[in-house]
mmCIF file of C-alpha atoms in Angstrom:
data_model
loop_
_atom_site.group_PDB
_atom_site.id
_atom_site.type_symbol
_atom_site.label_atom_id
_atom_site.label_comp_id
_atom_site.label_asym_id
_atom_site.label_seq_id
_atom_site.Cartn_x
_atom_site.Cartn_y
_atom_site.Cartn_z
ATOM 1 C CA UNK E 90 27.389 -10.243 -0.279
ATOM 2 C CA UNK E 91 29.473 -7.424 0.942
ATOM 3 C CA UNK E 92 31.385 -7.135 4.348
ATOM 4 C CA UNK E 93 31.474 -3.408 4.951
ATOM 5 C CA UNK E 94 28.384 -2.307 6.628
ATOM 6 C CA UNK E 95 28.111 0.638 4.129
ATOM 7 C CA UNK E 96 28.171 -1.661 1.171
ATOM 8 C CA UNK E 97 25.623 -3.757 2.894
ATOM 9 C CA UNK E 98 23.201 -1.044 2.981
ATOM 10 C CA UNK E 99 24.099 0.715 -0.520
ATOM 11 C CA UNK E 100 23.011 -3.034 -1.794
ATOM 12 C CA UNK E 101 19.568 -2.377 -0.428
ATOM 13 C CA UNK E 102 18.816 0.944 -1.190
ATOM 14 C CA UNK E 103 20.015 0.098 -4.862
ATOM 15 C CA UNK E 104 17.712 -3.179 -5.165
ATOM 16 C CA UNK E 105 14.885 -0.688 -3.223
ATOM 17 C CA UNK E 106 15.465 2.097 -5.940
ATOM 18 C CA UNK E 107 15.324 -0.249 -8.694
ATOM 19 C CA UNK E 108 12.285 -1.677 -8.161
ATOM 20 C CA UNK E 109 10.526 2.005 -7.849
ATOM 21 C CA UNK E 110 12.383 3.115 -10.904
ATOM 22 C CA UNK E 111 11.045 -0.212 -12.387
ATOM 23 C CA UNK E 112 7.612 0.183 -11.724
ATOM 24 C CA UNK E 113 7.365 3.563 -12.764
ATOM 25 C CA UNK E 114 9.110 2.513 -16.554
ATOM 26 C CA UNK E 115 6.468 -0.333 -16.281
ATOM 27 C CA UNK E 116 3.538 2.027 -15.860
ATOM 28 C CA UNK E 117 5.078 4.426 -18.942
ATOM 29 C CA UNK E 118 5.174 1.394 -21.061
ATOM 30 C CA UNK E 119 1.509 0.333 -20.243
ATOM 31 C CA UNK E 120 0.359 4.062 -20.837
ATOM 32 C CA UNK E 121 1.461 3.956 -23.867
ATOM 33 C CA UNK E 122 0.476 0.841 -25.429
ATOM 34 C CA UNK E 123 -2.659 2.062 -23.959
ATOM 35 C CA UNK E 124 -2.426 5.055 -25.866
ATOM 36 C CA UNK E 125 -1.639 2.886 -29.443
ATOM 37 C CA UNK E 126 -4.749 1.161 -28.951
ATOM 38 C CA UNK E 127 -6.991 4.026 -28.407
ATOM 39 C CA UNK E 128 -4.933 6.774 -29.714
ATOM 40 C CA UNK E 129 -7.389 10.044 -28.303
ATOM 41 C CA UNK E 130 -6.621 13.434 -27.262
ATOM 42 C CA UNK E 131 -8.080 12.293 -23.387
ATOM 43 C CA UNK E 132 -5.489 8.981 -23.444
ATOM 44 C CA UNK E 133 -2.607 11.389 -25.022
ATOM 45 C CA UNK E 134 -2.939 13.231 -21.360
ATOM 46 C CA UNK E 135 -3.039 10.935 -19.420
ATOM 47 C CA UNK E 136 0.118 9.272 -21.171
ATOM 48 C CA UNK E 137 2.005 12.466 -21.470
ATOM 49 C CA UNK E 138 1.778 12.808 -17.732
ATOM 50 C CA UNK E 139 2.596 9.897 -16.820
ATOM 51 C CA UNK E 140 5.829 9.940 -18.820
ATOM 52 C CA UNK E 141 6.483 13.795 -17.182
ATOM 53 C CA UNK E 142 5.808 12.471 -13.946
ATOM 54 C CA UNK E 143 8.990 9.984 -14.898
ATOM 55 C CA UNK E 144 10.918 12.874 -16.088
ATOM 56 C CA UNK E 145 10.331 14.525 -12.430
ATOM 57 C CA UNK E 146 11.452 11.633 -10.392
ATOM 58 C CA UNK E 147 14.727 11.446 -12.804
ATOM 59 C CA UNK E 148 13.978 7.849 -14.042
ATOM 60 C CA UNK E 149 13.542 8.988 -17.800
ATOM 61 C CA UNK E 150 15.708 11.462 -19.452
ATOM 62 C CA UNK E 151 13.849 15.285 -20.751
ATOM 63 C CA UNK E 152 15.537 15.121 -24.138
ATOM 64 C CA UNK E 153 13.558 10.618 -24.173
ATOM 65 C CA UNK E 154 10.870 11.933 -22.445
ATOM 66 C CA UNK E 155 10.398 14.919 -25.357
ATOM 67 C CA UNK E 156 10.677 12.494 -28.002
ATOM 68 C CA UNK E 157 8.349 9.868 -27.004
ATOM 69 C CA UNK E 158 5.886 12.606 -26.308
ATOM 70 C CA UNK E 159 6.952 13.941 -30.018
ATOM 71 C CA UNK E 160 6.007 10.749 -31.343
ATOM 72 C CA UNK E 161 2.589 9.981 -29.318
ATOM 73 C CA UNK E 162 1.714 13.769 -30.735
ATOM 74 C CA UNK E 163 2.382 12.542 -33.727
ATOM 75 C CA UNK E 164 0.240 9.832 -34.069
ATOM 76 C CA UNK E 165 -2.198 12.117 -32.179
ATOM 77 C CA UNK E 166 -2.777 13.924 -35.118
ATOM 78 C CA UNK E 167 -2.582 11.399 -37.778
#
């Protein structure tokens, strides 16, 4: 455990921010193994916007985010 009073608190927003950034992966990985399973146009949606919402709170790259949504499209239309 820190000493400094700044590093005290940088050590709880980081284990805050990790946990959000966590849950968010955690609901992009469950949306789509969801979407494997079903593999519609309705579950594509829903799984593409969950990985753009990602994307907008900075916890997933564009260039990732593009490519999983490359390969969900994909099997989309396979």
């Amino acid at each position: 455990m820190p000493n400094i009073k700044s590093a005290m608190k940088r050590v709880k927003v980081t284990e805050t921010k990790n946990l959000r950034n966590r849950i968010v992966k955690s609901k992009v990985k469950t949306a789509i193994k969801k979407f494997e399973t079903e593999a519609n146009a309705a579950q594509y949606s829903l799984t593409t916007s969950a990985i753009d919402k990602a994307v907008a709170k900075g916890i997933l790259h564009k260039n990732a985010a593009n490519r999983k949504k490359a390969r969900l499209a994909k099997m989309v239309n396979a």
